[in-house]
Short mmCIF file of C-alpha atoms in Angstrom, two decimals:
data_model
loop_
_atom_site.label_atom_id
_atom_site.label_comp_id
_atom_site.label_asym_id
_atom_site.label_seq_id
_atom_site.Cartn_x
_atom_site.Cartn_y
_atom_site.Cartn_z
CA HIS A 1 0.00 0.00 0.00
CA GLN A 2 2.70 2.47 0.93
CA PRO A 3 4.68 2.78 -2.36
CA THR A 4 1.81 4.66 -4.04
CA SER A 5 1.89 7.45 -1.42
CA ASN A 6 5.65 7.85 -1.94
CA LYS A 7 5.44 8.36 -5.70
CA VAL A 8 4.38 12.01 -5.76
CA PRO A 9 7.17 13.47 -3.56
CA GLY A 10 9.71 11.39 -5.50
CA ARG A 11 8.50 12.84 -8.78
CA ALA A 12 8.60 16.40 -7.40
CA ILE A 13 12.18 15.95 -6.22
CA THR A 14 13.41 14.65 -9.59
CA SER A 15 11.79 17.52 -11.51
CA PHE A 16 13.27 20.02 -9.02
CA SER A 17 16.76 18.51 -9.31
CA ASN A 18 16.40 18.51 -13.12
CA SER A 19 15.60 22.22 -13.08
CA ILE A 20 18.69 22.84 -10.90
CA MET A 21 20.81 20.87 -13.39
CA SER A 22 19.39 22.98 -16.24
CA VAL A 23 20.09 26.22 -14.35
CA HIS A 24 23.68 25.11 -13.70
CA GLN A 25 24.09 24.71 -17.48
CA TRP A 26 22.45 28.06 -18.25
CA ILE A 27 24.24 30.06 -15.54
CA SER A 28 27.47 30.13 -17.59
CA GLU A 29 25.60 32.41 -20.04
CA TYR A 30 24.70 34.91 -17.29
CA ARG A 31 26.90 37.84 -16.33
CA VAL A 32 27.52 39.72 -13.10
CA GLY A 33 26.52 43.31 -13.82
CA VAL A 34 26.63 46.63 -12.01
CA VAL A 35 23.72 49.05 -12.38
CA GLU A 36 25.26 52.35 -13.53
CA SER A 37 22.01 54.36 -13.58
CA VAL A 38 18.30 53.90 -12.87
CA GLN A 39 15.43 55.84 -14.40
CA GLU A 40 11.99 55.33 -12.87
CA SER A 41 9.06 55.07 -15.26
CA GLY A 42 5.40 54.19 -15.02
CA GLY A 43 2.71 56.21 -13.34
CA LYS A 44 -0.99 56.00 -12.68
CA GLY A 45 -2.42 52.53 -13.08
CA THR A 46 0.84 51.05 -14.42
CA LYS A 47 3.41 48.97 -12.61
CA ALA A 48 6.45 51.05 -11.64
CA LEU A 49 9.33 50.09 -13.90
CA LYS A 50 13.02 50.86 -13.60
CA ILE A 51 15.03 51.45 -16.76
CA CYS A 52 18.58 50.45 -15.84
CA GLN A 53 21.87 50.98 -17.67
CA VAL A 54 23.99 47.99 -16.74
CA ASN A 55 27.69 47.24 -17.16
CA ILE A 56 28.12 43.49 -17.77
CA GLY A 57 31.84 43.63 -18.50
CA ASP A 58 32.13 46.31 -21.19
CA PRO A 59 31.79 49.80 -19.64
CA ASP A 60 31.61 51.39 -23.11
CA ASN A 61 28.63 49.26 -24.15
CA LEU A 62 26.09 49.30 -21.34
CA ILE A 63 22.93 47.26 -21.84
CA THR A 64 19.42 48.40 -20.95
CA VAL A 65 17.46 46.20 -18.55
CA VAL A 66 13.88 47.14 -17.67
CA THR A 67 12.74 45.66 -14.36
CA SER A 68 10.01 45.88 -11.75
CA ALA A 69 12.22 44.39 -9.00
CA SER A 70 11.91 46.68 -5.98
CA ASN A 71 15.46 46.16 -4.69
CA VAL A 72 17.29 47.34 -7.83
CA ARG A 73 19.12 50.66 -7.48
CA ALA A 74 22.24 52.39 -8.83
CA THR A 75 25.45 50.50 -7.89
CA SER A 76 23.49 47.24 -7.31
CA ARG A 77 25.62 44.22 -8.25
CA LEU A 78 23.28 41.68 -9.83
CA ALA A 79 23.12 38.56 -11.98
CA VAL A 80 22.03 39.48 -15.51
CA ALA A 81 20.63 37.06 -18.10
CA PRO A 82 21.54 38.80 -21.39
CA VAL A 83 19.82 38.34 -24.78
CA GLY A 84 20.35 34.78 -26.03
CA SER A 85 20.54 33.19 -22.59
CA THR A 86 17.89 30.94 -21.02
CA VAL A 87 16.26 31.47 -17.62
CA LEU A 88 14.04 29.30 -15.45
CA ALA A 89 10.47 30.55 -15.82
CA PRO A 90 7.99 30.29 -12.89
CA SER A 91 6.39 27.40 -14.81
CA GLY A 92 9.64 25.45 -14.37
CA GLU A 93 10.44 25.62 -18.09
CA GLY A 94 13.33 27.35 -19.85
CA LEU A 95 12.61 30.82 -21.21
CA LEU A 96 14.84 32.29 -23.94
CA ILE A 97 15.77 35.93 -23.33
CA LYS A 98 15.12 38.12 -26.36
CA LYS A 99 15.27 41.87 -26.94
CA THR A 100 11.79 42.80 -25.76
CA SER A 101 9.82 46.00 -25.39
CA VAL A 102 8.87 46.45 -21.73
CA GLY A 103 6.71 49.48 -21.02
CA GLY A 104 7.72 50.93 -24.40
CA VAL A 105 11.47 50.57 -23.72
CA MET A 106 13.68 47.91 -25.32
CA SER A 107 15.08 45.63 -22.62
CA GLU A 108 18.25 43.68 -23.46
CA GLY A 109 18.27 41.29 -20.55
CA MET A 110 16.74 40.28 -17.26
CA PHE A 111 17.90 40.45 -13.65
CA CYS A 112 17.88 36.99 -12.07
CA ASP A 113 16.25 36.22 -8.73
CA SER A 114 17.50 33.46 -6.41
CA LYS A 115 15.13 30.90 -7.97
CA MET A 116 16.51 31.53 -11.46
CA LEU A 117 20.02 30.91 -10.08
CA ALA A 118 18.85 27.81 -8.11
CA TRP A 119 20.16 29.47 -4.94
CA ASP A 120 18.78 28.64 -1.50
CA GLY A 121 16.54 31.30 -0.01
CA GLY A 122 15.62 34.61 -1.59
CA SER A 123 12.24 35.68 -2.94
CA GLU A 124 10.77 35.38 -6.40
CA GLY A 125 10.92 38.69 -8.24
CA ILE A 126 13.66 40.10 -5.96
CA ALA A 127 16.95 40.51 -7.85
CA ALA A 128 19.71 38.35 -6.35
CA GLN A 129 22.58 40.46 -4.98
CA ILE A 130 26.07 39.33 -5.99
CA ASP A 131 29.05 39.51 -3.65
CA PRO A 132 31.69 42.16 -4.56
CA SER A 133 34.33 39.39 -4.69
CA VAL A 134 32.78 38.16 -7.97
CA ALA A 135 34.13 40.17 -10.92
CA VAL A 136 31.83 42.12 -13.26
CA GLY A 137 31.35 40.32 -16.58
CA THR A 138 31.95 36.84 -15.13
CA ALA A 139 29.28 34.18 -14.59
CA PRO A 140 27.53 34.30 -11.19
CA PRO A 141 28.45 31.57 -8.66
CA LEU A 142 26.44 28.31 -8.62
CA LYS A 143 25.72 28.76 -4.93
CA LYS A 144 24.80 31.78 -2.86
CA PRO A 145 28.18 32.99 -1.56
CA ARG A 146 26.70 34.66 1.51
CA PRO A 147 26.83 31.95 4.27
CA GLN A 148 30.63 32.11 4.50
CA TYR A 149 30.51 35.85 5.24
CA ALA A 150 27.34 35.59 7.32
CA GLU A 151 29.06 33.23 9.76
CA GLU A 152 31.91 35.69 10.27
CA ALA A 153 29.51 38.60 10.58
CA THR A 154 27.20 36.91 13.07
CA ALA A 155 30.12 35.71 15.20
CA LEU A 156 30.97 39.31 16.13
CA PRO A 157 27.53 40.50 17.30
CA GLU A 158 27.13 37.26 19.27
CA SER A 159 30.33 37.92 21.21
CA GLU A 160 29.22 41.52 21.78
CA VAL A 161 25.87 40.29 23.04
CA GLN A 162 27.65 37.85 25.31
CA GLY A 163 29.87 40.67 26.57
CA MET A 164 26.80 42.80 27.37
CA TYR A 165 25.16 39.86 29.04
CA GLU A 166 28.27 39.20 31.09
CA LYS A 167 28.44 42.86 32.15
CA LYS A 168 24.86 42.68 33.37
CA LEU A 169 25.66 39.52 35.27
CA THR A 170 28.77 41.01 36.88
CA LYS A 171 26.70 43.90 38.25
CA GLU A 172 24.23 41.48 39.78
CA GLU A 173 26.90 39.09 40.96
CA LYS A 174 29.58 41.55 42.07
CA LYS A 175 28.95 40.73 45.74
CA LYS A 176 29.14 37.00 45.07
CA LEU A 177 32.41 37.42 43.18
CA ALA A 178 33.84 39.65 45.93
CA GLU A 179 32.84 37.10 48.58
CA GLU A 180 34.40 34.28 46.58
CA LYS A 181 37.64 36.26 46.24
CA LYS A 182 37.68 36.97 49.98
CA LYS A 183 37.15 33.28 50.72
CA ALA A 184 39.95 32.39 48.32
CA ARG A 185 42.29 34.90 49.99
CA LYS A 186 41.34 33.63 53.47
CA ALA A 187 41.94 30.06 52.38
CA ALA A 188 45.33 31.04 50.93
CA LYS A 189 46.31 32.89 54.14
CA GLU A 190 45.21 29.97 56.29
CA ALA A 191 47.16 27.57 54.10
CA LYS A 192 50.28 29.78 54.47
CA LYS A 193 49.79 29.97 58.25
CA ALA A 194 49.36 26.22 58.39
CA ALA A 195 52.47 25.74 56.28
CA GLY A 196 54.41 28.19 58.46
CA SER A 197 53.33 26.56 61.75
CA GLU A 198 54.41 23.16 60.48
#
């Protein structure tokens, strides 16, 4: 009886891993780009669009990318799928990037979100931020490079928090500590006396 109930999750996992494999093949076509300028467009009743001039490795030939991603601003370092590359569509299928008119402006690429890069975490429709250690014009990393830095970053606040916590404790326990020191001194004196009398 049980094998039938296990079929569906198994199928979902294989299709998910297949899409990751596809993304890992496509990602070599993507480029890390820096947004040089952003022009807001769209007004009443239309979705706010950002017309971005992006450097994907050739500062003299910036490409135009039109996006509705809310977290894109000037100097953002993002993964760009240029014309001719393939991205993972929400349907789970590959979508070929073509020069397309978006809001009346020709867009020559698309900013990738974490899902399109098969990265852990991140939200759909939010452009994935690329670490400054990855050079402009190169392919984005296969995995989100953040955890390595996050561990180092979180280690510091934790120790600060501990320090604060310890300071609070020392205030409360000052008397206890003082008493313990006194006892230790007394014990040491008594031991010396005992040693001297022997």
